[in-house]
Amino acid sequence: MRALSVTARAYILCALVAAVCCALPALRPGAGTPWTTTALLAAPYAACELLGRRPFLVSAVRVGAGSFFPVLFAAVLLLPPSAAALVAVPGALVGHVERRPRAVRRAWRAAQLALAAWAAAHVCTFLDGGASLGGGAVGAAPDFPYVLLPAGAAVLAFCLVLTALDGGILCTAERLPVRTAWRGLLLRSVAPHCVHGLAGLMMAVLWRSPYGALAALFVLLPMYISCWVFAQYHRERAAHQATIRALVQAVDIKDQYTRGHSERVGRASVMIAREIGMDEERVEVLRFAGILHDVGKLGVPTRLLRKDGPLTPEERRIIELHPEYGHEMVRGIGFLGEARAAILHHHERLDGSGYPYGLAGGQIPEFARVVAVADAFDAMTSTRSYRRARPVGTALRELERCAGTQFDPRMVEALTRALARQGWHHRVTSDEQSDPRGNVPPPRGIDGSCGPVPGGDAVPPVAAARSHDPGRPT
């Protein structure tokens, strides 16, 4: 959630009002709410979420939200719907939140979990889940295997509600297109929710057994172990991010003219990928590709990257080796996957006249076609010390003019749609701050046909004629 739009605020407010309406019946006098069970479930859930705000055991990574859902699933099976909704609220309000605005995110999370628990408990009640657990009598044997039906249906309902609400917030707050906001959410969440649902069923069965609530809480121990494994995964992921940041910083230090360019190309690549409906796991790898696409410049002599005048043909050939240098540098980094192909081929052209290998059409990897468009767009819309940035509309027209010869038309269309909906927030680079008066030298260089700027980013040369020095890599 960046700056929340009016639609996002209204969506969150509606969810909060609905959650309050779902929980209110439990507070009415004479409702018969089992407050002891409700409190005994709400307290450990809140305690677990509080622990999740601290680094987990010896790991520097916090436990993620949703790690203690078995408590909520036990509440769904043991309590009336309104009471089950209440169990989720304290833990959601005290849980760890990564980004701001934290108060809004916690309130949203509380409403989301309350609605999901309420819906799941209604499904469980409809299928006589309470009776299948022993009908409320302490020590009564659960009705296996029938009890798996209401428990499974409750888990599915919980998962569906969370997925529906998550997709809605992606549309309203993150501004994803409606046709892609929900794509893949349900499939990614079903398996973990089923595992948590089985643990929740185990808690509910133990709760109704002669051993009582204390024995049920021991189910949380294996959940802590699974959280530890999950934390190790995130620690490794954090190490990946640190590796990429170090490489990008090295490129930015060496090539002062394009500082900030890599991050923006990564951001534009993600916008294109989400617009064409790419799977989120591939989107993350593509972001790495966009960020690292110019890492090969570390192998290019600094004097060429910082040269003020036009490059000689020999100097251009040296700079055109940077995709191959980059590919060699990241060859052994396994988590980059498809990103390595994008680093190698992001200067290929659809008509086969690009470099380093002259691939054409479908021979060019999909990631490389995305990065090529993102790279050219940011090169045209960025201010350098030797020329002004072009307006977004002008840059898009140049991309459209060269679509089909230099760029993949599908990727150009996706970027155009994404920018029309989300806009482009261009961060000021260090080069743009170099002159406190904001003075920028007039543009230099003239060219006339679609083609890559020698030695630089794949900028359509009509744009180059107005905003780019063809002797300078971007």
mmCIF file of C-alpha atoms in Angstrom, residues 48-293:
data_model
loop_
_atom_site.group_PDB
_atom_site.id
_atom_site.type_symbol
_atom_site.label_atom_id
_atom_site.label_comp_id
_atom_site.label_asym_id
_atom_site.label_seq_id
_atom_site.Cartn_x
_atom_site.Cartn_y
_atom_site.Cartn_z
ATOM 1 C CA CYS A 48 2.501 -16.006 19.128
ATOM 2 C CA GLU A 49 2.074 -12.946 16.931
ATOM 3 C CA LEU A 50 3.924 -10.823 19.506
ATOM 4 C CA LEU A 51 6.796 -13.299 19.446
ATOM 5 C CA GLY A 52 6.772 -13.000 15.661
ATOM 6 C CA ARG A 53 7.750 -9.335 16.019
ATOM 7 C CA ARG A 54 11.134 -10.447 17.359
ATOM 8 C CA PRO A 55 13.818 -12.295 15.396
ATOM 9 C CA PHE A 56 13.000 -15.982 15.573
ATOM 10 C CA LEU A 57 15.351 -17.962 17.801
ATOM 11 C CA VAL A 58 18.867 -17.552 16.366
ATOM 12 C CA SER A 59 17.574 -16.280 13.046
ATOM 13 C CA ALA A 60 17.647 -12.603 12.147
ATOM 14 C CA VAL A 61 14.345 -13.020 10.284
ATOM 15 C CA ARG A 62 10.971 -12.589 11.918
ATOM 16 C CA VAL A 63 8.228 -15.201 11.762
ATOM 17 C CA GLY A 64 5.780 -14.370 8.992
ATOM 18 C CA ALA A 65 2.089 -13.597 9.308
ATOM 19 C CA GLY A 66 -0.054 -16.722 9.104
ATOM 20 C CA SER A 67 2.447 -18.988 10.874
ATOM 21 C CA PHE A 68 0.024 -19.555 13.761
ATOM 22 C CA PHE A 69 -3.226 -20.069 11.847
ATOM 23 C CA PRO A 70 -3.810 -23.465 13.567
ATOM 24 C CA VAL A 71 -5.065 -21.497 16.574
ATOM 25 C CA LEU A 72 -7.594 -19.730 14.367
ATOM 26 C CA PHE A 73 -8.692 -22.992 12.750
ATOM 27 C CA ALA A 74 -9.165 -24.527 16.209
ATOM 28 C CA ALA A 75 -11.351 -21.530 17.099
ATOM 29 C CA VAL A 76 -13.357 -22.045 13.922
ATOM 30 C CA LEU A 77 -14.070 -25.663 14.923
ATOM 31 C CA LEU A 78 -14.734 -24.991 18.621
ATOM 32 C CA LEU A 79 -16.573 -21.652 18.730
ATOM 33 C CA PRO A 80 -19.637 -19.940 17.266
ATOM 34 C CA PRO A 81 -18.876 -17.754 14.201
ATOM 35 C CA SER A 82 -18.928 -14.405 16.003
ATOM 36 C CA ALA A 83 -16.619 -15.659 18.755
ATOM 37 C CA ALA A 84 -14.241 -17.203 16.199
ATOM 38 C CA ALA A 85 -14.036 -13.792 14.531
ATOM 39 C CA LEU A 86 -13.047 -12.196 17.855
ATOM 40 C CA VAL A 87 -10.189 -14.655 18.391
ATOM 41 C CA ALA A 88 -8.359 -13.306 15.347
ATOM 42 C CA VAL A 89 -8.505 -9.628 16.289
ATOM 43 C CA PRO A 90 -5.966 -9.204 19.154
ATOM 44 C CA GLY A 91 -3.234 -11.170 17.385
ATOM 45 C CA ALA A 92 -3.725 -9.282 14.116
ATOM 46 C CA LEU A 93 -3.550 -5.930 15.906
ATOM 47 C CA VAL A 94 -0.251 -6.706 17.655
ATOM 48 C CA GLY A 95 1.397 -8.709 14.852
ATOM 49 C CA HIS A 96 4.516 -7.629 12.982
ATOM 50 C CA VAL A 97 4.046 -5.297 10.006
ATOM 51 C CA GLU A 98 6.915 -4.581 7.630
ATOM 52 C CA ARG A 99 5.781 -1.422 5.860
ATOM 53 C CA ARG A 100 3.909 1.768 6.637
ATOM 54 C CA PRO A 101 1.195 2.772 7.331
ATOM 55 C CA ARG A 102 1.394 0.134 10.073
ATOM 56 C CA ALA A 103 -1.840 1.049 11.878
ATOM 57 C CA VAL A 104 -3.850 0.765 8.657
ATOM 58 C CA ARG A 105 -2.187 -2.536 7.762
ATOM 59 C CA ARG A 106 -2.898 -4.009 11.198
ATOM 60 C CA ALA A 107 -6.527 -2.894 11.081
ATOM 61 C CA TRP A 108 -6.867 -4.363 7.592
ATOM 62 C CA ARG A 109 -5.309 -7.638 8.735
ATOM 63 C CA ALA A 110 -7.648 -7.841 11.734
ATOM 64 C CA ALA A 111 -10.703 -7.272 9.555
ATOM 65 C CA GLN A 112 -9.495 -9.775 6.965
ATOM 66 C CA LEU A 113 -8.861 -12.572 9.486
ATOM 67 C CA ALA A 114 -12.076 -11.876 11.393
ATOM 68 C CA LEU A 115 -14.143 -12.151 8.209
ATOM 69 C CA ALA A 116 -12.332 -15.325 7.128
ATOM 70 C CA ALA A 117 -12.787 -16.970 10.559
ATOM 71 C CA TRP A 118 -16.449 -15.959 10.664
ATOM 72 C CA ALA A 119 -17.155 -17.437 7.233
ATOM 73 C CA ALA A 120 -15.217 -20.635 7.999
ATOM 74 C CA ALA A 121 -17.064 -21.098 11.303
ATOM 75 C CA HIS A 122 -20.413 -20.717 9.541
ATOM 76 C CA VAL A 123 -19.442 -23.438 7.062
ATOM 77 C CA CYS A 124 -18.324 -25.671 9.912
ATOM 78 C CA THR A 125 -21.598 -25.103 11.797
ATOM 79 C CA PHE A 126 -23.638 -25.831 8.674
ATOM 80 C CA LEU A 127 -21.878 -29.196 8.326
ATOM 81 C CA ASP A 128 -22.296 -30.048 12.055
ATOM 82 C CA GLY A 129 -18.609 -29.662 12.768
ATOM 83 C CA GLY A 130 -19.205 -29.244 16.505
ATOM 84 C CA ALA A 131 -21.167 -32.489 16.717
ATOM 85 C CA SER A 132 -18.529 -34.371 14.746
ATOM 86 C CA LEU A 133 -15.923 -33.283 17.323
ATOM 87 C CA GLY A 134 -17.927 -34.874 20.125
ATOM 88 C CA GLY A 135 -20.873 -32.581 20.511
ATOM 89 C CA GLY A 136 -19.298 -30.444 23.207
ATOM 90 C CA ALA A 137 -19.026 -33.223 25.735
ATOM 91 C CA VAL A 138 -15.552 -33.410 27.267
ATOM 92 C CA GLY A 139 -13.921 -36.724 26.478
ATOM 93 C CA ALA A 140 -16.384 -37.630 23.695
ATOM 94 C CA ALA A 141 -14.686 -39.269 20.720
ATOM 95 C CA PRO A 142 -14.660 -37.302 17.470
ATOM 96 C CA ASP A 143 -16.504 -38.800 14.535
ATOM 97 C CA PHE A 144 -13.679 -39.829 12.204
ATOM 98 C CA PRO A 145 -13.518 -39.682 9.231
ATOM 99 C CA TYR A 146 -16.617 -37.446 8.948
ATOM 100 C CA VAL A 147 -14.983 -34.702 11.003
ATOM 101 C CA LEU A 148 -12.560 -34.184 8.115
ATOM 102 C CA LEU A 149 -15.432 -32.912 5.930
ATOM 103 C CA PRO A 150 -16.457 -29.860 8.016
ATOM 104 C CA ALA A 151 -12.817 -29.185 8.890
ATOM 105 C CA GLY A 152 -11.761 -29.303 5.227
ATOM 106 C CA ALA A 153 -14.717 -27.187 4.118
ATOM 107 C CA ALA A 154 -13.926 -24.617 6.811
ATOM 108 C CA VAL A 155 -10.305 -24.417 5.669
ATOM 109 C CA LEU A 156 -11.425 -23.929 2.069
ATOM 110 C CA ALA A 157 -13.868 -21.183 3.082
ATOM 111 C CA PHE A 158 -11.152 -19.461 5.139
ATOM 112 C CA CYS A 159 -8.767 -19.643 2.188
ATOM 113 C CA LEU A 160 -11.359 -18.366 -0.303
ATOM 114 C CA VAL A 161 -12.263 -15.337 1.815
ATOM 115 C CA LEU A 162 -8.618 -14.401 2.371
ATOM 116 C CA THR A 163 -7.913 -14.792 -1.349
ATOM 117 C CA ALA A 164 -10.904 -12.683 -2.344
ATOM 118 C CA LEU A 165 -9.934 -9.915 0.071
ATOM 119 C CA ASP A 166 -6.256 -10.058 -0.912
ATOM 120 C CA GLY A 167 -7.139 -9.695 -4.585
ATOM 121 C CA GLY A 168 -9.348 -6.727 -3.784
ATOM 122 C CA ILE A 169 -6.603 -4.914 -1.905
ATOM 123 C CA LEU A 170 -4.163 -5.594 -4.760
ATOM 124 C CA CYS A 171 -6.633 -3.941 -7.141
ATOM 125 C CA THR A 172 -7.454 -0.927 -4.993
ATOM 126 C CA ALA A 173 -4.244 -0.232 -3.047
ATOM 127 C CA GLU A 174 -1.534 -1.712 -5.275
ATOM 128 C CA ARG A 175 -3.397 -0.824 -8.510
ATOM 129 C CA LEU A 176 -2.981 -4.203 -10.175
ATOM 130 C CA PRO A 177 -5.337 -4.937 -13.091
ATOM 131 C CA VAL A 178 -8.504 -6.804 -12.166
ATOM 132 C CA ARG A 179 -7.772 -9.686 -14.517
ATOM 133 C CA THR A 180 -4.418 -10.416 -12.842
ATOM 134 C CA ALA A 181 -4.974 -9.414 -9.190
ATOM 135 C CA TRP A 182 -6.401 -12.793 -8.163
ATOM 136 C CA ARG A 183 -4.364 -14.903 -10.559
ATOM 137 C CA GLY A 184 -2.478 -17.623 -8.680
ATOM 138 C CA LEU A 185 -3.467 -16.414 -5.188
ATOM 139 C CA LEU A 186 -5.731 -19.347 -4.424
ATOM 140 C CA LEU A 187 -3.397 -22.030 -5.739
ATOM 141 C CA ARG A 188 -0.472 -20.652 -3.729
ATOM 142 C CA SER A 189 -2.456 -20.496 -0.491
ATOM 143 C CA VAL A 190 -4.442 -23.759 -0.520
ATOM 144 C CA ALA A 191 -1.571 -26.098 0.429
ATOM 145 C CA PRO A 192 -0.275 -24.104 3.442
ATOM 146 C CA HIS A 193 -3.819 -23.527 4.695
ATOM 147 C CA CYS A 194 -4.544 -27.245 4.489
ATOM 148 C CA VAL A 195 -1.461 -27.987 6.600
ATOM 149 C CA HIS A 196 -2.500 -25.383 9.148
ATOM 150 C CA GLY A 197 -6.048 -26.742 9.024
ATOM 151 C CA LEU A 198 -4.889 -30.235 9.967
ATOM 152 C CA ALA A 199 -2.911 -28.790 12.878
ATOM 153 C CA GLY A 200 -5.981 -26.796 13.914
ATOM 154 C CA LEU A 201 -8.122 -29.944 13.802
ATOM 155 C CA MET A 202 -5.578 -31.693 16.005
ATOM 156 C CA MET A 203 -5.774 -28.803 18.475
ATOM 157 C CA ALA A 204 -9.568 -28.947 18.515
ATOM 158 C CA VAL A 205 -9.606 -32.733 19.079
ATOM 159 C CA LEU A 206 -7.120 -32.441 21.962
ATOM 160 C CA TRP A 207 -9.088 -29.507 23.394
ATOM 161 C CA ARG A 208 -12.208 -31.679 23.602
ATOM 162 C CA SER A 209 -10.236 -34.642 24.965
ATOM 163 C CA PRO A 210 -9.717 -35.375 28.694
ATOM 164 C CA TYR A 211 -6.288 -33.716 28.411
ATOM 165 C CA GLY A 212 -7.860 -30.318 27.710
ATOM 166 C CA ALA A 213 -6.538 -26.986 26.518
ATOM 167 C CA LEU A 214 -2.983 -27.396 27.778
ATOM 168 C CA ALA A 215 -2.421 -30.490 25.649
ATOM 169 C CA ALA A 216 -3.902 -28.692 22.642
ATOM 170 C CA LEU A 217 -1.340 -25.915 22.913
ATOM 171 C CA PHE A 218 1.489 -28.430 22.437
ATOM 172 C CA VAL A 219 0.450 -28.574 18.782
ATOM 173 C CA LEU A 220 2.110 -25.170 18.422
ATOM 174 C CA LEU A 221 5.535 -26.749 18.979
ATOM 175 C CA PRO A 222 5.783 -28.330 15.507
ATOM 176 C CA MET A 223 4.469 -25.063 14.087
ATOM 177 C CA TYR A 224 7.400 -23.273 15.694
ATOM 178 C CA ILE A 225 9.732 -25.772 14.062
ATOM 179 C CA SER A 226 8.164 -25.132 10.675
ATOM 180 C CA CYS A 227 8.514 -21.407 11.327
ATOM 181 C CA TRP A 228 12.214 -21.906 11.968
ATOM 182 C CA VAL A 229 12.585 -23.639 8.594
ATOM 183 C CA PHE A 230 10.618 -20.835 6.950
ATOM 184 C CA ALA A 231 12.844 -18.255 8.652
ATOM 185 C CA GLN A 232 15.933 -19.925 7.215
ATOM 186 C CA TYR A 233 14.419 -19.625 3.749
ATOM 187 C CA HIS A 234 13.880 -15.907 4.284
ATOM 188 C CA ARG A 235 17.390 -15.501 5.631
ATOM 189 C CA GLU A 236 18.697 -17.001 2.387
ATOM 190 C CA ARG A 237 16.405 -14.707 0.417
ATOM 191 C CA ALA A 238 17.759 -11.708 2.327
ATOM 192 C CA ALA A 239 21.293 -12.813 1.405
ATOM 193 C CA HIS A 240 20.226 -12.911 -2.266
ATOM 194 C CA GLN A 241 18.924 -9.365 -2.008
ATOM 195 C CA ALA A 242 22.171 -8.205 -0.396
ATOM 196 C CA THR A 243 24.186 -9.780 -3.215
ATOM 197 C CA ILE A 244 22.139 -7.951 -5.824
ATOM 198 C CA ARG A 245 22.359 -4.637 -3.977
ATOM 199 C CA ALA A 246 26.150 -4.942 -3.816
ATOM 200 C CA LEU A 247 26.405 -5.590 -7.563
ATOM 201 C CA VAL A 248 24.084 -2.691 -8.404
ATOM 202 C CA GLN A 249 25.990 -0.307 -6.147
ATOM 203 C CA ALA A 250 29.229 -1.311 -7.840
ATOM 204 C CA VAL A 251 27.739 -0.513 -11.267
ATOM 205 C CA ASP A 252 26.338 2.815 -10.035
ATOM 206 C CA ILE A 253 29.704 3.848 -8.626
ATOM 207 C CA LYS A 254 31.518 2.955 -11.831
ATOM 208 C CA ASP A 255 29.002 4.419 -14.280
ATOM 209 C CA GLN A 256 27.947 7.710 -12.685
ATOM 210 C CA TYR A 257 25.835 8.707 -15.709
ATOM 211 C CA THR A 258 23.230 5.988 -15.113
ATOM 212 C CA ARG A 259 22.946 6.002 -11.329
ATOM 213 C CA GLY A 260 19.491 4.741 -10.284
ATOM 214 C CA HIS A 261 18.825 3.402 -13.786
ATOM 215 C CA SER A 262 19.046 -0.261 -12.783
ATOM 216 C CA GLU A 263 16.422 0.013 -10.029
ATOM 217 C CA ARG A 264 14.036 1.828 -12.350
ATOM 218 C CA VAL A 265 14.466 -0.779 -15.083
ATOM 219 C CA GLY A 266 13.651 -3.443 -12.506
ATOM 220 C CA ARG A 267 10.526 -1.533 -11.510
ATOM 221 C CA ALA A 268 9.358 -1.047 -15.111
ATOM 222 C CA SER A 269 10.045 -4.728 -15.866
ATOM 223 C CA VAL A 270 7.781 -5.744 -12.976
ATOM 224 C CA MET A 271 5.022 -3.470 -14.285
ATOM 225 C CA ILE A 272 5.199 -5.148 -17.702
ATOM 226 C CA ALA A 273 5.345 -8.653 -16.232
ATOM 227 C CA ARG A 274 2.285 -8.164 -14.051
ATOM 228 C CA GLU A 275 0.374 -6.612 -16.921
ATOM 229 C CA ILE A 276 0.911 -9.694 -19.100
ATOM 230 C CA GLY A 277 -0.070 -11.990 -16.215
ATOM 231 C CA MET A 278 3.313 -13.492 -15.415
ATOM 232 C CA ASP A 279 3.482 -15.743 -12.350
ATOM 233 C CA GLU A 280 4.658 -13.875 -9.235
ATOM 234 C CA GLU A 281 7.686 -16.120 -8.747
ATOM 235 C CA ARG A 282 8.871 -15.294 -12.261
ATOM 236 C CA VAL A 283 8.068 -11.629 -11.671
ATOM 237 C CA GLU A 284 10.537 -11.554 -8.784
ATOM 238 C CA VAL A 285 13.269 -13.174 -10.901
ATOM 239 C CA LEU A 286 12.495 -10.718 -13.698
ATOM 240 C CA ARG A 287 12.946 -7.859 -11.256
ATOM 241 C CA PHE A 288 16.440 -9.212 -10.570
ATOM 242 C CA ALA A 289 17.057 -9.318 -14.328
ATOM 243 C CA GLY A 290 16.040 -5.686 -14.731
ATOM 244 C CA ILE A 291 18.191 -4.568 -11.824
ATOM 245 C CA LEU A 292 21.254 -6.520 -12.991
ATOM 246 C CA HIS A 293 20.924 -6.070 -16.749
#
